[in-house]
XYZ file of C-alpha atoms in Angstrom:
460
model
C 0.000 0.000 0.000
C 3.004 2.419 1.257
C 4.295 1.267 -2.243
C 1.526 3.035 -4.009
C 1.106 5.600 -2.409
C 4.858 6.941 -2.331
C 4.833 5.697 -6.277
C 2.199 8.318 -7.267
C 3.819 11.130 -4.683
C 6.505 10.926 -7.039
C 4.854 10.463 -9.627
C 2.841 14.088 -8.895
C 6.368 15.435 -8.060
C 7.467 14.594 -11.710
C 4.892 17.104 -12.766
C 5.718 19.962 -10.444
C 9.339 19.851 -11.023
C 8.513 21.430 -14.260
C 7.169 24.602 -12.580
C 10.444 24.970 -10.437
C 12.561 24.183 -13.666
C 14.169 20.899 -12.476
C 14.783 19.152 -15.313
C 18.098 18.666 -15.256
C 18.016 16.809 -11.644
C 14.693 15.195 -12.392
C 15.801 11.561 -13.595
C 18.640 10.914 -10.685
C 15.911 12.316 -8.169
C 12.913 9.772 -9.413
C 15.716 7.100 -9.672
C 17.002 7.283 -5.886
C 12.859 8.164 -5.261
C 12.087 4.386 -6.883
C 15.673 2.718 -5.103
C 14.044 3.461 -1.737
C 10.495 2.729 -2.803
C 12.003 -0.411 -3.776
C 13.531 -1.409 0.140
C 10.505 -0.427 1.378
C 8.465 -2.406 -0.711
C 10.737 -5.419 0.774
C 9.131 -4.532 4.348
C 5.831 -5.825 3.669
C 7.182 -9.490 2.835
C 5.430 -11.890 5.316
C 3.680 -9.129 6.582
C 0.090 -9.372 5.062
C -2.543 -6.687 4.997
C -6.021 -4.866 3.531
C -6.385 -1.560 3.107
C -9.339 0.765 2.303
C -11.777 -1.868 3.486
C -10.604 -4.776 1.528
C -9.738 -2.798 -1.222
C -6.312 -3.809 -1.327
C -4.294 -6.194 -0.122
C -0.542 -6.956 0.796
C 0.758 -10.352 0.103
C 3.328 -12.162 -0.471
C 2.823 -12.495 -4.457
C 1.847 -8.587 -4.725
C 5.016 -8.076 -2.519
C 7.319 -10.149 -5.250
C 5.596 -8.909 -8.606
C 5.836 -5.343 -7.318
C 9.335 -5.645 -6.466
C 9.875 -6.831 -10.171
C 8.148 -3.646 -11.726
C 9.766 -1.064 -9.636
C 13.274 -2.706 -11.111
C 11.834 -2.467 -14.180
C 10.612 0.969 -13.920
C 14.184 1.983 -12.328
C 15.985 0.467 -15.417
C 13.542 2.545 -17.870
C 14.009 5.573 -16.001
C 17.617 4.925 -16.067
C 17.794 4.223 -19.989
C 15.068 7.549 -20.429
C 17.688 9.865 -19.578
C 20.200 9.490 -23.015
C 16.641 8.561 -24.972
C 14.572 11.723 -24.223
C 18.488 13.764 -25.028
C 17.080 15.538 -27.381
C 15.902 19.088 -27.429
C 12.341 18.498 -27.950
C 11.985 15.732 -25.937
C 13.497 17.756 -22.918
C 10.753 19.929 -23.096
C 8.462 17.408 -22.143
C 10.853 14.984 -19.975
C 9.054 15.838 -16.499
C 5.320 14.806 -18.470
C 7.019 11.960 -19.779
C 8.594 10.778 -16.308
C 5.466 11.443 -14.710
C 3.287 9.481 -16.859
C 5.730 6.580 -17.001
C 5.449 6.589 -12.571
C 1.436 6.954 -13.296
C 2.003 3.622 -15.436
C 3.403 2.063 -12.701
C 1.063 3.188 -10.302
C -1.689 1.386 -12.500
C 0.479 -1.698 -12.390
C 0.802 -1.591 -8.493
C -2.742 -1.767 -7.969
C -3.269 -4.488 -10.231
C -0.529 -6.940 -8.728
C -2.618 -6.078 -4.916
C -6.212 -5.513 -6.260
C -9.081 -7.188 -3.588
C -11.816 -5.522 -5.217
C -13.121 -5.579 -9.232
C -13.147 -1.525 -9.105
C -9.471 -1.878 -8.426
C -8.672 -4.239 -10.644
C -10.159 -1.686 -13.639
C -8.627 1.183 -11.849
C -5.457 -0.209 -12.090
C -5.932 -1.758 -15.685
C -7.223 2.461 -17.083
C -4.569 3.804 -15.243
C -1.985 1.656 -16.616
C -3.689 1.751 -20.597
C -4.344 5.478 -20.497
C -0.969 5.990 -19.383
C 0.644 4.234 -22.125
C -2.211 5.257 -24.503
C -0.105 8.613 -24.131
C 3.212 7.105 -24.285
C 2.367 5.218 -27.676
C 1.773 7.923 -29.525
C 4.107 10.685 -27.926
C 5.815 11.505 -30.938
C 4.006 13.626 -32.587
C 5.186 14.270 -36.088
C 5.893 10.322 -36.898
C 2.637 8.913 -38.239
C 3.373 5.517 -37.047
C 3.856 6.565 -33.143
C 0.229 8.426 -34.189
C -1.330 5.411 -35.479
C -0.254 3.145 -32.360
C -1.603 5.063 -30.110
C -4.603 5.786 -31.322
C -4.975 1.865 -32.886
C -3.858 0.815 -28.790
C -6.622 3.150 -27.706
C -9.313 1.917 -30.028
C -8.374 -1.601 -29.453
C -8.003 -0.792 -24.958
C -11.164 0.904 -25.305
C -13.367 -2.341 -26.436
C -11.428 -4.555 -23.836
C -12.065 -2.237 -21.157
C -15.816 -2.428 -22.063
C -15.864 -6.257 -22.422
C -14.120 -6.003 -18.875
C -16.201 -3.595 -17.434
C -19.642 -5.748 -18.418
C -18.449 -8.446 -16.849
C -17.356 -7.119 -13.824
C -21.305 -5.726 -14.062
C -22.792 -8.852 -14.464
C -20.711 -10.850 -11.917
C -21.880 -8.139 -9.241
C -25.413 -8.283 -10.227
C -25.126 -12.227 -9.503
C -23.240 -12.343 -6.484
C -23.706 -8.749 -5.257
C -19.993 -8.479 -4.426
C -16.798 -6.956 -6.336
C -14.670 -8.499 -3.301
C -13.080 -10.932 -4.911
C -13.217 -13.210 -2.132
C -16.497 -13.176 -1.990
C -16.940 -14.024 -5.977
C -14.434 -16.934 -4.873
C -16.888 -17.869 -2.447
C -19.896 -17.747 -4.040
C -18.146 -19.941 -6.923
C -17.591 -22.098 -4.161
C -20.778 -22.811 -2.992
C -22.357 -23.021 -6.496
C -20.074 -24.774 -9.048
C -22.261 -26.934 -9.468
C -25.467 -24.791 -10.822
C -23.479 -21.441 -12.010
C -25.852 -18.750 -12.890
C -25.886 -18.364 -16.663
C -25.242 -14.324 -16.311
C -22.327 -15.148 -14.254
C -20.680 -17.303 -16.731
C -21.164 -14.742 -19.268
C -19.609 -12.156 -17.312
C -16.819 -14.646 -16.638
C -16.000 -15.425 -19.993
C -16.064 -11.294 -20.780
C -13.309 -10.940 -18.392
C -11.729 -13.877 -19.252
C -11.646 -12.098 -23.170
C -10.530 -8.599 -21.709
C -7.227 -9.954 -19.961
C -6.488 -12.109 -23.400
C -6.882 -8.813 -25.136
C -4.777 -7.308 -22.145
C -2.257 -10.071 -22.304
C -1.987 -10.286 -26.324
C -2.742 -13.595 -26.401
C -4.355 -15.560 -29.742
C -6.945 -14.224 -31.058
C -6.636 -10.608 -29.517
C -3.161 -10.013 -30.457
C -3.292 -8.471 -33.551
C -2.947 -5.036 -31.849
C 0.266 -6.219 -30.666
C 2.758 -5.871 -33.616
C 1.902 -2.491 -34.836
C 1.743 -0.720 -31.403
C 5.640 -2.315 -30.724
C 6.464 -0.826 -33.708
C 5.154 2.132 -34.190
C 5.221 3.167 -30.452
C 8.871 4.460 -29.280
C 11.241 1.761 -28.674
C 11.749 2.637 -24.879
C 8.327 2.416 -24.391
C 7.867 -0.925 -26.849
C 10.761 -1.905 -24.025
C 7.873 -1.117 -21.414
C 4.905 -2.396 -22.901
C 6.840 -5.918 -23.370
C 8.168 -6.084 -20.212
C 5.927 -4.100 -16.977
C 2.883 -4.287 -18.755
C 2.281 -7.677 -20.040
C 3.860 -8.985 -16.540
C 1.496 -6.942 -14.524
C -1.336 -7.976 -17.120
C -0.266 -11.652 -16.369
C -0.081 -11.509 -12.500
C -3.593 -9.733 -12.246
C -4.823 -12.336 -14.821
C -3.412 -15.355 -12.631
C -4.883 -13.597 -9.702
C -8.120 -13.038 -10.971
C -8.407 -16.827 -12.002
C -6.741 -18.336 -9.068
C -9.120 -16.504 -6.348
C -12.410 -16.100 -8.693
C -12.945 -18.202 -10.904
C -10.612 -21.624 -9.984
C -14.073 -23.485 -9.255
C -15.007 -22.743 -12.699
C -12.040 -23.583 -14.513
C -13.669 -26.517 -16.312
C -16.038 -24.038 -18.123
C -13.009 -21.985 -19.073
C -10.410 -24.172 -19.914
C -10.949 -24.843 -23.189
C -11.213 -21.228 -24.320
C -7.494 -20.928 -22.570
C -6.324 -23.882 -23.807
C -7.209 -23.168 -27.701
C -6.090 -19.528 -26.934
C -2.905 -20.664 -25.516
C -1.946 -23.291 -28.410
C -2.612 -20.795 -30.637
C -0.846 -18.005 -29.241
C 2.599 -19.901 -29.017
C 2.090 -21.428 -32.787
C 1.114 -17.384 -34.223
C 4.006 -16.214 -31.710
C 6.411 -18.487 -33.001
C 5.852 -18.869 -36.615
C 5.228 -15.481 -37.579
C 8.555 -14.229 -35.944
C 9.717 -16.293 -37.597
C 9.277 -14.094 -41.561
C 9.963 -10.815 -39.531
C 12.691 -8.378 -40.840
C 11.718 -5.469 -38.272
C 13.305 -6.068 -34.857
C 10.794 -4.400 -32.760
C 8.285 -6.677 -34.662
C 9.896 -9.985 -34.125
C 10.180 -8.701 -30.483
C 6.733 -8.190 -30.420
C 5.489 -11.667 -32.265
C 8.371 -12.879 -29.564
C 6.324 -11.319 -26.506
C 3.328 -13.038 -27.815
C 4.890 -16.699 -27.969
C 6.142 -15.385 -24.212
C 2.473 -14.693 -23.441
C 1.925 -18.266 -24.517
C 4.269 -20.269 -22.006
C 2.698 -17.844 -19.452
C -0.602 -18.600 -20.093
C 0.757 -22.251 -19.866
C 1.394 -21.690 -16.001
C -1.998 -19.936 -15.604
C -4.153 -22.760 -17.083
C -2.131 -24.882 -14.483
C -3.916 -23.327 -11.929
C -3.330 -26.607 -9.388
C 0.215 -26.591 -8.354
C 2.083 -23.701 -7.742
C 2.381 -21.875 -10.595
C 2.210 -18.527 -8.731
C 6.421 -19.174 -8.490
C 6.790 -20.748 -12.128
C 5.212 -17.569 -13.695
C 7.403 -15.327 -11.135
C 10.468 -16.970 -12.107
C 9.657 -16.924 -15.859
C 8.671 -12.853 -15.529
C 11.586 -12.186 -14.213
C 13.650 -13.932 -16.791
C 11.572 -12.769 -19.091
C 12.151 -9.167 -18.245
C 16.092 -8.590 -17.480
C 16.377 -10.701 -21.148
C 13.699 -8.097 -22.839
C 15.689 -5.073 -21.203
C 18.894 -6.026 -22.109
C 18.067 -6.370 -25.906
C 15.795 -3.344 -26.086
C 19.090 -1.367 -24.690
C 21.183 -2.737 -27.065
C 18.078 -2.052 -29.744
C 17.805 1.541 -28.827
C 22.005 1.719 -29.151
C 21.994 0.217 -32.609
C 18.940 2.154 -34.021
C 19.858 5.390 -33.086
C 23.709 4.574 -34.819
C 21.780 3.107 -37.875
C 18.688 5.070 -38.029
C 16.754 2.041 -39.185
C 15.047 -0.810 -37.100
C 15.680 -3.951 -39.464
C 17.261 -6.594 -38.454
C 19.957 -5.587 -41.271
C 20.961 -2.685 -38.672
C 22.603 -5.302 -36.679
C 25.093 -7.002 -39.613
C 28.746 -7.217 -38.706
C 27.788 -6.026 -35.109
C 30.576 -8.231 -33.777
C 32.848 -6.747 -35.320
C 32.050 -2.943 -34.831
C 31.622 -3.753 -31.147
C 31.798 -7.444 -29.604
C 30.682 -6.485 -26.513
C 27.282 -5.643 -27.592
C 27.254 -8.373 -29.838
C 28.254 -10.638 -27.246
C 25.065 -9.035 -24.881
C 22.633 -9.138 -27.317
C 23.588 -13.406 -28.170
C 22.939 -14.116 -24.310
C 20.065 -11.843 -24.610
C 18.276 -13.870 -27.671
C 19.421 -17.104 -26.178
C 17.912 -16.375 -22.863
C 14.367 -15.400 -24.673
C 14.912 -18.760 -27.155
C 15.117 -20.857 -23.668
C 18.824 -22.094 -23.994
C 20.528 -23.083 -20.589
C 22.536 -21.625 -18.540
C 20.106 -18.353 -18.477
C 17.174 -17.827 -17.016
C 14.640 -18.068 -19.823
C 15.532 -21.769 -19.690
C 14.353 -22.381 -15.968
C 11.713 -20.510 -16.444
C 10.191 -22.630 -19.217
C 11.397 -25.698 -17.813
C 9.778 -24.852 -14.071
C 6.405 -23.778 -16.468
C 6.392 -27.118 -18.785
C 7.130 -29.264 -15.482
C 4.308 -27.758 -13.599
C 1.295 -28.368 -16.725
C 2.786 -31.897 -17.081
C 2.560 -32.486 -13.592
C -0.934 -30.943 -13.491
C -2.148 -32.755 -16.654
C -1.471 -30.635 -19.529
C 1.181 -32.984 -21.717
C -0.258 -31.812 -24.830
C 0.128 -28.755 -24.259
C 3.552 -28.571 -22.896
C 4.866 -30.864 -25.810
C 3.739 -28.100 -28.235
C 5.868 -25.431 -25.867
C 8.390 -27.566 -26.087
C 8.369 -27.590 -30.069
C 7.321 -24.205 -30.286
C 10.563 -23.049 -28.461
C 12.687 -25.285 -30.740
C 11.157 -23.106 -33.670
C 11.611 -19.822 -31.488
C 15.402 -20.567 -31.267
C 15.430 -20.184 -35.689
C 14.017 -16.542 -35.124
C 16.508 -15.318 -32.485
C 19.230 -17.180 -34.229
C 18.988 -14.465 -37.080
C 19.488 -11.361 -35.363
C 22.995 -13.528 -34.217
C 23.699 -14.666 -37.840
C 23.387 -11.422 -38.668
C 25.731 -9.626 -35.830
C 28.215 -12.521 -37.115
C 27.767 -13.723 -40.636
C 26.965 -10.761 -42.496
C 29.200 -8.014 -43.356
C 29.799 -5.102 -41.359
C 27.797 -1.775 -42.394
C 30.057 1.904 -42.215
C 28.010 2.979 -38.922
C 29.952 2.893 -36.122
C 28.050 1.650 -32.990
C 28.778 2.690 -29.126
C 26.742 2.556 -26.195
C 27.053 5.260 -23.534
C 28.619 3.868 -20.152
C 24.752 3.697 -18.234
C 23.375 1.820 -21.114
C 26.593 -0.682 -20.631
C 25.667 -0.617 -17.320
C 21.984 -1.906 -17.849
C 23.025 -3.947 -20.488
C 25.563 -5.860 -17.971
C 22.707 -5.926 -15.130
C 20.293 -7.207 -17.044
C 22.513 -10.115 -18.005
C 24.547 -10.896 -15.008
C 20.801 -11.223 -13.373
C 19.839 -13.464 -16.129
C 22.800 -15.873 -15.499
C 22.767 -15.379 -11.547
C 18.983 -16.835 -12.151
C 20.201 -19.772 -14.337
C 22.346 -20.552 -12.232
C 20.613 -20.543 -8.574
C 17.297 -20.470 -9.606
C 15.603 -21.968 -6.260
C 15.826 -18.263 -5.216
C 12.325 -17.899 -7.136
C 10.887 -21.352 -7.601
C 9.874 -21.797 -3.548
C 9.565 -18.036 -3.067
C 5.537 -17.476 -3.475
């Protein structure tokens, strides 16, 4: 709760350090303002709580996955600095930092929502937010177009979301979403049909939220078109947070009523790792194949949600966090190369190795960690997720994970051919000392995970 609140303090101080002209301090203040946010968070582990009459709640999981998005959230502020450099942007940096805390404000309350109003408070503060963000530069018609496609596309989710939360309170005349656990409880077995309606509308929303088969067609244009440190945020704190309220939402609501569900997630989730994985596959774009990438992600973490039995709550932790510090690295490295290059195709990484092995050498462990490959963390974390559906049932499904990561490893393997194999281009490449920094982070996390990764596994 403390988290929150100090969050949107700074957050609100982002937008009055305009009026006393403190630009220039701005980013190292929010920075140390999210490091001690960060310890403090740490406080509330094993100390559960409710606040605002069971609006909210401290546990355990929203301790962990809150943890993860303020690191997040401290690497993108970190990175913002050198990407907002120039003279237009720095008009705007203190609206830009302040929107990006306001994102993770929305994200807070959805990884310690108790209530349905919180849950879509947190969702519309997080999508307007980056709504915003998408389409913040102004005179490039593709940063247009994704924002206003990701606002069109939000908008009809947040309906579908809001209906259901509507009809699930005119049934059990609760948002507490305890008590929509317990009234599933008590009447699996004779469901009213309004109720499954509105549970199957939700269910549809956090797809759409998640980018998951058949809602992610959104996806691919907003990554592109949207700038790349805030493609960098959209794959990373916001399909995480998406996935944690999603798992939450399931695991207290509606786990009585999983039957009725599981075969919408289970088609969504086969298809979402095949369209993931075989469209990256043709990509030439980077920030697309990222983004077809992120949706095969959203498919081994839909994996661990369907798997609602064991304890998947540490599988999909462990896999987030891989998930992220790999994402972050490469989008640093991304942001280095396409502001050398000025293009985003994959061709804007040829004869990297050569210009500048280190980031070469980054960006391999990077796309191996996403592809799954031991000793990094991407590899626990799909090995933890496959173990737990197989365990819980789900061998079909995990055998097509399995395959579909084989066929993920072809599309990452290109952006390495290419650093490698193909012949250098004239542009010389460098990355400022704090993006080295992040880059090294990211990836010394990665293999610290891969290594000793019964830090997570027991953790939640």
């Amino acid at each position: 709760m403390n988290t929150l609140i100090y969050t949107a303090c700074l957050g609100l101080f982002g937008l009055v350090a305009e009026i006393f002209n403190l630009r220039k301090y701005l980013i190292p203040i929010l920075v140390i303002g999210l490091a001690v946010i960060f310890s403090l968070n740490l406080q509330t582990w094993n100390h559960p709580a409710t606040h605002f009459n069971g609006m909210l709640s401290d546990t355990n999981f929203s301790t962990a996955f809150s943890g993860l998005a303020l690191f997040i959230m401290l690497i993108i502020l970190i990175m913002a600095g050198e990407f907002y450099s120039s003279s237009d942007d720095e008009k705007h940096i203190s609206d830009y930092m302040a929107i990006l805390l306001f994102t993770l404000c929305g994200a807070l309350m959805m990884f310690s929502y108790s209530n349905m109003a919180m849950l879509f408070l947190g969702i519309e503060t997080l999508s307007i937010s980056l709504y915003v963000m998408a389409g913040s530069r102004r005179f490039e018609v593709k940063s247009n177009e994704a924002g206003f496609k990701y606002f069109l596309m939000g908008s009809f989710a947040s309906a579908f979301l809001l209906f259901g939360i509507a009809l699930i309170f005119g049934v059990t005349g609760t948002f507490s979403i305890d008590g929509i656990g317990s009234y599933m409880q008590h009447h699996a077995d004779k469901l009213d049909p309004l109720f499954i309606v509105g549970m199957l509308l939700m269910i549809f929303a956090m797809l759409f939220k998640v980018s998951a088969a058949p809602f992610h067609f959104w996806s691919p244009d907003v990554y592109e078109g949207a700038p790349t440190l805030i493609t960098a945020l959209m794959s990373t704190l916001v399909k995480i947070a998406a996935f944690a309220a999603f798992y939450k939402l399931l695991s207290t609501c509606f786990v009585f009523a999983m039957g009725k569900a599981e075969i919408i997630l289970t088609i969504s989730c086969a298809a979402t790792l095949l369209i993931g994985n075989l469209v990256a596959l043709v990509q030439d774009n980077f920030k697309r194949l990222l983004a077809y990438s992120g949706i095969s992600h959203a498919g081994y973490m839909l994996l661990a949600i369907i798997s609602l039995q064991g304890s998947t709550d540490s599988a999909l932790f462990l896999y987030s966090v891989g998930y992220a510090v790999a994402s972050l690295a490469a989008f640093a490295i991304a942001i280095t190369v396409f502001k050398a290059t000025e293009t985003e195709s994959i061709s804007g990484f040829n004869g990297l190795a050569k210009k500048n092995p280190f980031l070469a050498a980054c960006l391999t462990m990077a796309m191996l960690s996403l592809a799954g490959i031991p000793p990094f963390a991407g590899f626990f974390g799909k090995y933890f997720i496959f173990s737990e559906a197989i365990r819980n049932g789900y061998q079909d499904l995990a055998l097509l994970g399995i395959v579909s990561s084989i066929i993920g490893v072809f599309y990452y393997m290109k952006v390495i051919v290419a650093m490698y194999n193909k012949p250098a281009n004239e542009f010389t490449i460098t990355a400022s000392f704090t993006y080295q920094l992040v880059i090294a982070l990211c990836l010394v996390l990665s293999i610290a995970l891969g290594i000793y990764p019964g830090i997570f596994t027991k953790l939640l």
